[in-house]
């Protein structure tokens, strides 16, 4: 059973471009969570999705950031018009149910130049 | 608000040395406490956890005791190995959902042969 797969592992974007980060949850998991780790800080919750629904987006910046988890395919975290401050490691986790253990992916390291 | 503070790294030790990574927390209620580990090139993995005061979590030779009086959850291991080199994250959660986990900033541990 493969773990949570995130790609790409590293992504470089110029200011103003769009970044798309993908997360394939573990088989059988329908709950996905995105976290962001800024330099020298801990991981901070961004958004929680369950197949086609956003359950909690309280940690998501109000502008330029969006997330989806379609019926088929991976979850996507999309950042439009990236700025230098978006440079961070973005982690995805998945769980079978809301209150069961979540398993994390390797993360995508986004660098905005 | 709720938060986790952990020892800054990097921490470098020789093989077979005793390890302590300090972690203290601030929480309005009675949280569950966790240590996650991220080995090079891998995702975060749950290392151990404790759900109430005086509980001791243990795994792979690591231990941490939930100390309510000092609001601490220090990670210890009696004899570290090179394979323990990783980044260690202390975390708390007041609810069982993965969307409610609050992480510390991580401590990078390097073990010299």
PDB file of C-alpha atoms in Angstrom:
ATOM      1  CA  UNK A   1       0.000   0.000   0.000  1.00  0.00           C
ATOM      2  CA  UNK A   2       1.744   3.107  -1.211  1.00  0.00           C
ATOM      3  CA  UNK A   3       1.905   6.044   1.139  1.00  0.00           C
ATOM      4  CA  UNK A   4       0.720   9.563   0.506  1.00  0.00           C
ATOM      5  CA  UNK A   5       2.312  10.743  -2.714  1.00  0.00           C
ATOM      6  CA  UNK A   6       3.044  14.381  -3.375  1.00  0.00           C
ATOM      7  CA  UNK A   7       4.437  15.842  -6.546  1.00  0.00           C
ATOM      8  CA  UNK A   8       6.449  17.553  -7.560  1.00  0.00           C
ATOM      9  CA  UNK A   9       8.973  17.288  -4.734  1.00  0.00           C
ATOM     10  CA  UNK A  10      10.517  20.606  -5.707  1.00  0.00           C
ATOM     11  CA  UNK A  11       8.886  23.398  -7.656  1.00  0.00           C
ATOM     12  CA  UNK A  12      10.414  26.681  -8.739  1.00  0.00           C
ATOM     13  CA  UNK A  13       8.164  29.468  -9.945  1.00  0.00           C
ATOM     14  CA  UNK A  14       8.771  33.089 -10.904  1.00  0.00           C
ATOM     15  CA  UNK A  15       6.770  35.798  -9.188  1.00  0.00           C
ATOM     16  CA  UNK A  16       3.348  36.082 -10.761  1.00  0.00           C
ATOM     17  CA  UNK A  17       3.185  32.499 -12.059  1.00  0.00           C
ATOM     18  CA  UNK A  18       0.826  29.808 -10.848  1.00  0.00           C
ATOM     19  CA  UNK A  19       1.859  26.853  -8.714  1.00  0.00           C
ATOM     20  CA  UNK A  20      -0.049  23.563  -8.664  1.00  0.00           C
ATOM     21  CA  UNK A  21       0.779  21.034  -6.013  1.00  0.00           C
ATOM     22  CA  UNK A  22      -0.648  17.534  -6.174  1.00  0.00           C
ATOM     23  CA  UNK A  23      -1.419  15.032  -3.462  1.00  0.00           C
ATOM     24  CA  UNK A  24      -2.576  11.449  -3.946  1.00  0.00           C
ATOM     25  CA  UNK A  25      -3.884  10.071  -0.648  1.00  0.00           C
ATOM     26  CA  UNK A  26      -3.302   6.565   0.566  1.00  0.00           C
ATOM     27  CA  UNK A  27      -5.590   3.959  -0.956  1.00  0.00           C
ATOM     28  CA  UNK A  28      -8.932   3.959   0.797  1.00  0.00           C
ATOM     29  CA  UNK A  29      -8.452   7.414   2.333  1.00  0.00           C
ATOM     30  CA  UNK A  30     -11.025  10.048   1.523  1.00  0.00           C
ATOM     31  CA  UNK A  31      -9.890  12.804   3.903  1.00  0.00           C
ATOM     32  CA  UNK A  32      -7.058  15.103   2.856  1.00  0.00           C
ATOM     33  CA  UNK A  33      -5.308  17.865   4.809  1.00  0.00           C
ATOM     34  CA  UNK A  34      -2.846  20.474   3.557  1.00  0.00           C
ATOM     35  CA  UNK A  35      -0.237  22.068   5.789  1.00  0.00           C
ATOM     36  CA  UNK A  36       2.365  24.744   5.075  1.00  0.00           C
ATOM     37  CA  UNK A  37       5.747  25.076   6.728  1.00  0.00           C
ATOM     38  CA  UNK A  38       7.371  28.473   6.381  1.00  0.00           C
ATOM     39  CA  UNK A  39      11.138  28.706   7.016  1.00  0.00           C
ATOM     40  CA  UNK A  40      12.007  28.282  10.698  1.00  0.00           C
ATOM     41  CA  UNK A  41       8.371  27.624  11.647  1.00  0.00           C
ATOM     42  CA  UNK A  42       6.215  24.612  12.372  1.00  0.00           C
ATOM     43  CA  UNK A  43       3.658  23.135  10.031  1.00  0.00           C
ATOM     44  CA  UNK A  44       0.453  25.144   9.991  1.00  0.00           C
ATOM     45  CA  UNK A  45      -2.929  23.785   8.931  1.00  0.00           C
ATOM     46  CA  UNK A  46      -4.370  25.242   5.743  1.00  0.00           C
ATOM     47  CA  UNK A  47      -7.351  23.234   4.534  1.00  0.00           C
ATOM     48  CA  UNK A  48      -9.226  19.988   5.076  1.00  0.00           C
ATOM     49  CA  UNK A  49     -11.097  18.319   2.227  1.00  0.00           C
ATOM     50  CA  UNK A  50     -13.233  15.245   1.873  1.00  0.00           C
ATOM     51  CA  UNK A  51     -13.968  14.043  -1.651  1.00  0.00           C
ATOM     52  CA  UNK A  52     -15.366  17.001  -3.591  1.00  0.00           C
ATOM     53  CA  UNK A  53     -16.045  19.001  -0.418  1.00  0.00           C
ATOM     54  CA  UNK A  54     -14.066  21.570   1.530  1.00  0.00           C
ATOM     55  CA  UNK A  55     -14.694  20.841   5.200  1.00  0.00           C
ATOM     56  CA  UNK A  56     -12.461  23.445   6.837  1.00  0.00           C
ATOM     57  CA  UNK A  57     -10.425  26.146   5.118  1.00  0.00           C
ATOM     58  CA  UNK A  58      -9.792  28.275   8.169  1.00  0.00           C
ATOM     59  CA  UNK A  59      -6.026  28.249   7.626  1.00  0.00           C
ATOM     60  CA  UNK A  60      -6.108  29.116   3.961  1.00  0.00           C
ATOM     61  CA  UNK A  61      -5.156  32.639   2.863  1.00  0.00           C
ATOM     62  CA  UNK A  62      -8.235  34.367   1.497  1.00  0.00           C
ATOM     63  CA  UNK A  63      -6.699  35.342  -1.818  1.00  0.00           C
ATOM     64  CA  UNK A  64      -4.736  33.472  -4.484  1.00  0.00           C
ATOM     65  CA  UNK A  65      -4.976  30.070  -2.736  1.00  0.00           C
ATOM     66  CA  UNK A  66      -7.496  27.371  -3.574  1.00  0.00           C
ATOM     67  CA  UNK A  67      -7.796  23.630  -3.045  1.00  0.00           C
ATOM     68  CA  UNK A  68      -9.852  20.865  -4.533  1.00  0.00           C
ATOM     69  CA  UNK A  69     -10.240  17.130  -4.131  1.00  0.00           C
ATOM     70  CA  UNK A  70     -12.209  15.843  -7.120  1.00  0.00           C
ATOM     71  CA  UNK A  71     -14.099  12.585  -7.242  1.00  0.00           C
ATOM     72  CA  UNK A  72     -11.335  11.145  -9.401  1.00  0.00           C
ATOM     73  CA  UNK A  73      -7.685  12.069  -9.189  1.00  0.00           C
ATOM     74  CA  UNK A  74      -5.438  13.761  -6.690  1.00  0.00           C
ATOM     75  CA  UNK A  75      -6.082  16.716  -4.461  1.00  0.00           C
ATOM     76  CA  UNK A  76      -4.693  19.943  -5.894  1.00  0.00           C
ATOM     77  CA  UNK A  77      -3.460  22.985  -3.991  1.00  0.00           C
ATOM     78  CA  UNK A  78      -3.324  25.921  -6.360  1.00  0.00           C
ATOM     79  CA  UNK A  79      -1.522  29.176  -5.732  1.00  0.00           C
ATOM     80  CA  UNK A  80      -2.109  31.932  -8.244  1.00  0.00           C
ATOM     81  CA  UNK A  81       0.254  34.840  -8.864  1.00  0.00           C
ATOM     82  CA  UNK A  82       2.869  33.530  -6.475  1.00  0.00           C
ATOM     83  CA  UNK A  83       4.960  35.904  -4.383  1.00  0.00           C
ATOM     84  CA  UNK A  84       8.267  35.362  -2.573  1.00  0.00           C
ATOM     85  CA  UNK A  85       6.439  34.881   0.717  1.00  0.00           C
ATOM     86  CA  UNK A  86       4.759  31.750  -0.667  1.00  0.00           C
ATOM     87  CA  UNK A  87       8.122  29.966  -0.632  1.00  0.00           C
ATOM     88  CA  UNK A  88       7.639  27.122   1.819  1.00  0.00           C
ATOM     89  CA  UNK A  89       7.265  23.379   2.187  1.00  0.00           C
ATOM     90  CA  UNK A  90       3.690  22.214   1.593  1.00  0.00           C
ATOM     91  CA  UNK A  91       2.677  18.936   3.203  1.00  0.00           C
ATOM     92  CA  UNK A  92      -0.356  16.830   2.497  1.00  0.00           C
ATOM     93  CA  UNK A  93      -1.810  14.207   4.826  1.00  0.00           C
ATOM     94  CA  UNK A  94      -4.649  11.748   4.428  1.00  0.00           C
ATOM     95  CA  UNK A  95      -6.799   9.657   6.723  1.00  0.00           C
ATOM     96  CA  UNK A  96      -9.504   7.048   6.332  1.00  0.00           C
ATOM     97  CA  UNK A  97     -11.840   8.926   8.673  1.00  0.00           C
ATOM     98  CA  UNK A  98     -11.728  12.333  10.305  1.00  0.00           C
ATOM     99  CA  UNK A  99     -10.726  10.995  13.695  1.00  0.00           C
ATOM    100  CA  UNK A 100      -8.213   8.360  12.647  1.00  0.00           C
ATOM    101  CA  UNK A 101      -4.474   8.727  12.242  1.00  0.00           C
ATOM    102  CA  UNK A 102      -3.358  10.879   9.361  1.00  0.00           C
ATOM    103  CA  UNK A 103      -0.374   9.873   7.242  1.00  0.00           C
ATOM    104  CA  UNK A 104       1.839  12.543   5.724  1.00  0.00           C
ATOM    105  CA  UNK A 105       3.495  12.827   2.353  1.00  0.00           C
ATOM    106  CA  UNK A 106       7.075  13.920   1.705  1.00  0.00           C
ATOM    107  CA  UNK A 107       6.070  17.471   0.967  1.00  0.00           C
ATOM    108  CA  UNK A 108       6.554  19.819  -1.962  1.00  0.00           C
ATOM    109  CA  UNK A 109       9.154  22.519  -1.537  1.00  0.00           C
ATOM    110  CA  UNK A 110       8.065  25.620  -3.429  1.00  0.00           C
ATOM    111  CA  UNK A 111      10.623  28.285  -4.215  1.00  0.00           C
ATOM    112  CA  UNK A 112       9.496  31.573  -5.731  1.00  0.00           C
ATOM    113  CA  UNK A 113      12.235  33.511  -7.480  1.00  0.00           C
TER     114      UNK A 113
ATOM    115  CA  UNK B   1      -3.556  30.707  21.648  1.00  0.00           C
ATOM    116  CA  UNK B   2      -2.453  27.095  21.708  1.00  0.00           C
ATOM    117  CA  UNK B   3       1.184  26.571  20.764  1.00  0.00           C
ATOM    118  CA  UNK B   4       4.179  24.270  20.922  1.00  0.00           C
ATOM    119  CA  UNK B   5       7.760  25.341  21.588  1.00  0.00           C
ATOM    120  CA  UNK B   6      10.601  22.946  21.010  1.00  0.00           C
ATOM    121  CA  UNK B   7      14.344  22.997  21.247  1.00  0.00           C
ATOM    122  CA  UNK B   8      16.056  24.690  18.367  1.00  0.00           C
ATOM    123  CA  UNK B   9      18.423  22.674  16.293  1.00  0.00           C
ATOM    124  CA  UNK B  10      20.462  21.436  14.805  1.00  0.00           C
ATOM    125  CA  UNK B  11      21.443  18.950  17.478  1.00  0.00           C
ATOM    126  CA  UNK B  12      24.542  16.884  16.749  1.00  0.00           C
ATOM    127  CA  UNK B  13      25.446  13.876  18.867  1.00  0.00           C
ATOM    128  CA  UNK B  14      27.769  10.932  18.675  1.00  0.00           C
ATOM    129  CA  UNK B  15      26.389   7.433  18.268  1.00  0.00           C
ATOM    130  CA  UNK B  16      25.263   5.857  21.552  1.00  0.00           C
ATOM    131  CA  UNK B  17      24.864   9.248  23.243  1.00  0.00           C
ATOM    132  CA  UNK B  18      21.795  10.085  25.321  1.00  0.00           C
ATOM    133  CA  UNK B  19      19.240  12.265  23.578  1.00  0.00           C
ATOM    134  CA  UNK B  20      16.810  14.819  24.952  1.00  0.00           C
ATOM    135  CA  UNK B  21      14.772  17.146  22.764  1.00  0.00           C
ATOM    136  CA  UNK B  22      12.752  19.560  24.866  1.00  0.00           C
ATOM    137  CA  UNK B  23       9.151  20.394  24.096  1.00  0.00           C
ATOM    138  CA  UNK B  24       6.736  22.568  26.044  1.00  0.00           C
ATOM    139  CA  UNK B  25       3.194  23.502  25.163  1.00  0.00           C
ATOM    140  CA  UNK B  26       0.485  26.029  25.867  1.00  0.00           C
ATOM    141  CA  UNK B  27      -3.112  24.893  25.584  1.00  0.00           C
ATOM    142  CA  UNK B  28      -6.473  26.027  26.858  1.00  0.00           C
ATOM    143  CA  UNK B  29      -7.732  22.486  27.444  1.00  0.00           C
ATOM    144  CA  UNK B  30      -6.256  19.027  27.825  1.00  0.00           C
ATOM    145  CA  UNK B  31      -4.486  18.183  24.609  1.00  0.00           C
ATOM    146  CA  UNK B  32      -3.099  14.984  23.213  1.00  0.00           C
ATOM    147  CA  UNK B  33       0.636  15.261  22.588  1.00  0.00           C
ATOM    148  CA  UNK B  34       2.665  13.795  19.755  1.00  0.00           C
ATOM    149  CA  UNK B  35       6.156  13.428  18.391  1.00  0.00           C
ATOM    150  CA  UNK B  36       6.493  13.107  14.623  1.00  0.00           C
ATOM    151  CA  UNK B  37       9.702  12.242  12.785  1.00  0.00           C
ATOM    152  CA  UNK B  38      10.744  13.042   9.240  1.00  0.00           C
ATOM    153  CA  UNK B  39      13.595  10.930   7.919  1.00  0.00           C
ATOM    154  CA  UNK B  40      15.559  12.295   4.951  1.00  0.00           C
ATOM    155  CA  UNK B  41      13.489  12.124   1.785  1.00  0.00           C
ATOM    156  CA  UNK B  42      10.376  10.835   3.538  1.00  0.00           C
ATOM    157  CA  UNK B  43       7.110  12.202   4.904  1.00  0.00           C
ATOM    158  CA  UNK B  44       6.285  12.862   8.531  1.00  0.00           C
ATOM    159  CA  UNK B  45       5.599   9.737  10.561  1.00  0.00           C
ATOM    160  CA  UNK B  46       3.934   9.539  13.932  1.00  0.00           C
ATOM    161  CA  UNK B  47       6.650   8.378  16.340  1.00  0.00           C
ATOM    162  CA  UNK B  48       4.719   8.293  19.619  1.00  0.00           C
ATOM    163  CA  UNK B  49       1.848   9.926  21.436  1.00  0.00           C
ATOM    164  CA  UNK B  50       0.259  10.401  24.859  1.00  0.00           C
ATOM    165  CA  UNK B  51      -3.339  11.353  25.446  1.00  0.00           C
ATOM    166  CA  UNK B  52      -3.454  12.264  29.141  1.00  0.00           C
ATOM    167  CA  UNK B  53      -1.286  13.465  31.986  1.00  0.00           C
ATOM    168  CA  UNK B  54       1.434  11.062  33.179  1.00  0.00           C
ATOM    169  CA  UNK B  55       1.016   8.855  30.113  1.00  0.00           C
ATOM    170  CA  UNK B  56       4.289   7.715  28.560  1.00  0.00           C
ATOM    171  CA  UNK B  57       4.495   7.230  24.830  1.00  0.00           C
ATOM    172  CA  UNK B  58       7.234   4.985  23.506  1.00  0.00           C
ATOM    173  CA  UNK B  59       8.422   3.600  20.184  1.00  0.00           C
ATOM    174  CA  UNK B  60      11.732   2.518  18.631  1.00  0.00           C
ATOM    175  CA  UNK B  61      13.570   3.202  21.887  1.00  0.00           C
ATOM    176  CA  UNK B  62      12.202   6.754  22.144  1.00  0.00           C
ATOM    177  CA  UNK B  63      10.086   7.845  25.104  1.00  0.00           C
ATOM    178  CA  UNK B  64       8.191  10.939  26.144  1.00  0.00           C
ATOM    179  CA  UNK B  65       6.091  11.527  29.259  1.00  0.00           C
ATOM    180  CA  UNK B  66       3.112  13.881  29.368  1.00  0.00           C
ATOM    181  CA  UNK B  67       3.873  16.260  32.243  1.00  0.00           C
ATOM    182  CA  UNK B  68       0.902  18.448  32.978  1.00  0.00           C
ATOM    183  CA  UNK B  69       2.591  20.289  35.874  1.00  0.00           C
ATOM    184  CA  UNK B  70       5.427  21.500  33.646  1.00  0.00           C
ATOM    185  CA  UNK B  71       3.408  21.463  30.397  1.00  0.00           C
ATOM    186  CA  UNK B  72       6.169  19.443  28.793  1.00  0.00           C
ATOM    187  CA  UNK B  73       6.606  16.402  26.564  1.00  0.00           C
ATOM    188  CA  UNK B  74      10.370  15.972  26.204  1.00  0.00           C
ATOM    189  CA  UNK B  75      11.628  13.303  23.817  1.00  0.00           C
ATOM    190  CA  UNK B  76      14.376  10.989  25.120  1.00  0.00           C
ATOM    191  CA  UNK B  77      16.399   8.065  23.894  1.00  0.00           C
ATOM    192  CA  UNK B  78      19.090   6.313  25.849  1.00  0.00           C
ATOM    193  CA  UNK B  79      21.442   5.444  23.002  1.00  0.00           C
ATOM    194  CA  UNK B  80      21.042   7.053  19.597  1.00  0.00           C
ATOM    195  CA  UNK B  81      22.041   5.510  16.301  1.00  0.00           C
ATOM    196  CA  UNK B  82      23.071   7.063  13.002  1.00  0.00           C
ATOM    197  CA  UNK B  83      19.717   5.945  11.615  1.00  0.00           C
ATOM    198  CA  UNK B  84      17.964   8.278  14.084  1.00  0.00           C
ATOM    199  CA  UNK B  85      19.197  11.285  12.117  1.00  0.00           C
ATOM    200  CA  UNK B  86      16.027  13.118  11.139  1.00  0.00           C
ATOM    201  CA  UNK B  87      13.853  16.124  11.919  1.00  0.00           C
ATOM    202  CA  UNK B  88      11.633  15.703  14.981  1.00  0.00           C
ATOM    203  CA  UNK B  89       8.384  17.634  15.450  1.00  0.00           C
ATOM    204  CA  UNK B  90       6.510  17.998  18.701  1.00  0.00           C
ATOM    205  CA  UNK B  91       2.774  18.578  18.294  1.00  0.00           C
ATOM    206  CA  UNK B  92      -0.496  18.851  20.181  1.00  0.00           C
ATOM    207  CA  UNK B  93      -4.136  18.438  19.354  1.00  0.00           C
ATOM    208  CA  UNK B  94      -7.224  19.318  21.352  1.00  0.00           C
ATOM    209  CA  UNK B  95      -9.420  17.286  19.029  1.00  0.00           C
ATOM    210  CA  UNK B  96      -8.855  14.008  17.272  1.00  0.00           C
ATOM    211  CA  UNK B  97      -9.017  15.444  13.752  1.00  0.00           C
ATOM    212  CA  UNK B  98      -5.789  15.873  11.815  1.00  0.00           C
ATOM    213  CA  UNK B  99      -7.014  19.345  10.905  1.00  0.00           C
ATOM    214  CA  UNK B 100      -6.476  20.426  14.505  1.00  0.00           C
ATOM    215  CA  UNK B 101      -2.824  19.449  14.993  1.00  0.00           C
ATOM    216  CA  UNK B 102      -0.501  22.254  16.088  1.00  0.00           C
ATOM    217  CA  UNK B 103       3.160  21.628  15.351  1.00  0.00           C
ATOM    218  CA  UNK B 104       6.398  22.934  16.772  1.00  0.00           C
ATOM    219  CA  UNK B 105       9.059  24.224  14.408  1.00  0.00           C
ATOM    220  CA  UNK B 106      11.038  20.973  14.343  1.00  0.00           C
ATOM    221  CA  UNK B 107      14.471  19.969  15.595  1.00  0.00           C
ATOM    222  CA  UNK B 108      17.044  18.575  13.204  1.00  0.00           C
ATOM    223  CA  UNK B 109      19.070  15.768  14.766  1.00  0.00           C
ATOM    224  CA  UNK B 110      22.342  14.536  13.271  1.00  0.00           C
ATOM    225  CA  UNK B 111      24.152  11.527  14.702  1.00  0.00           C
ATOM    226  CA  UNK B 112      27.881  11.074  14.034  1.00  0.00           C
ATOM    227  CA  UNK B 113      29.220   7.523  13.655  1.00  0.00           C
TER     228      UNK B 113
END
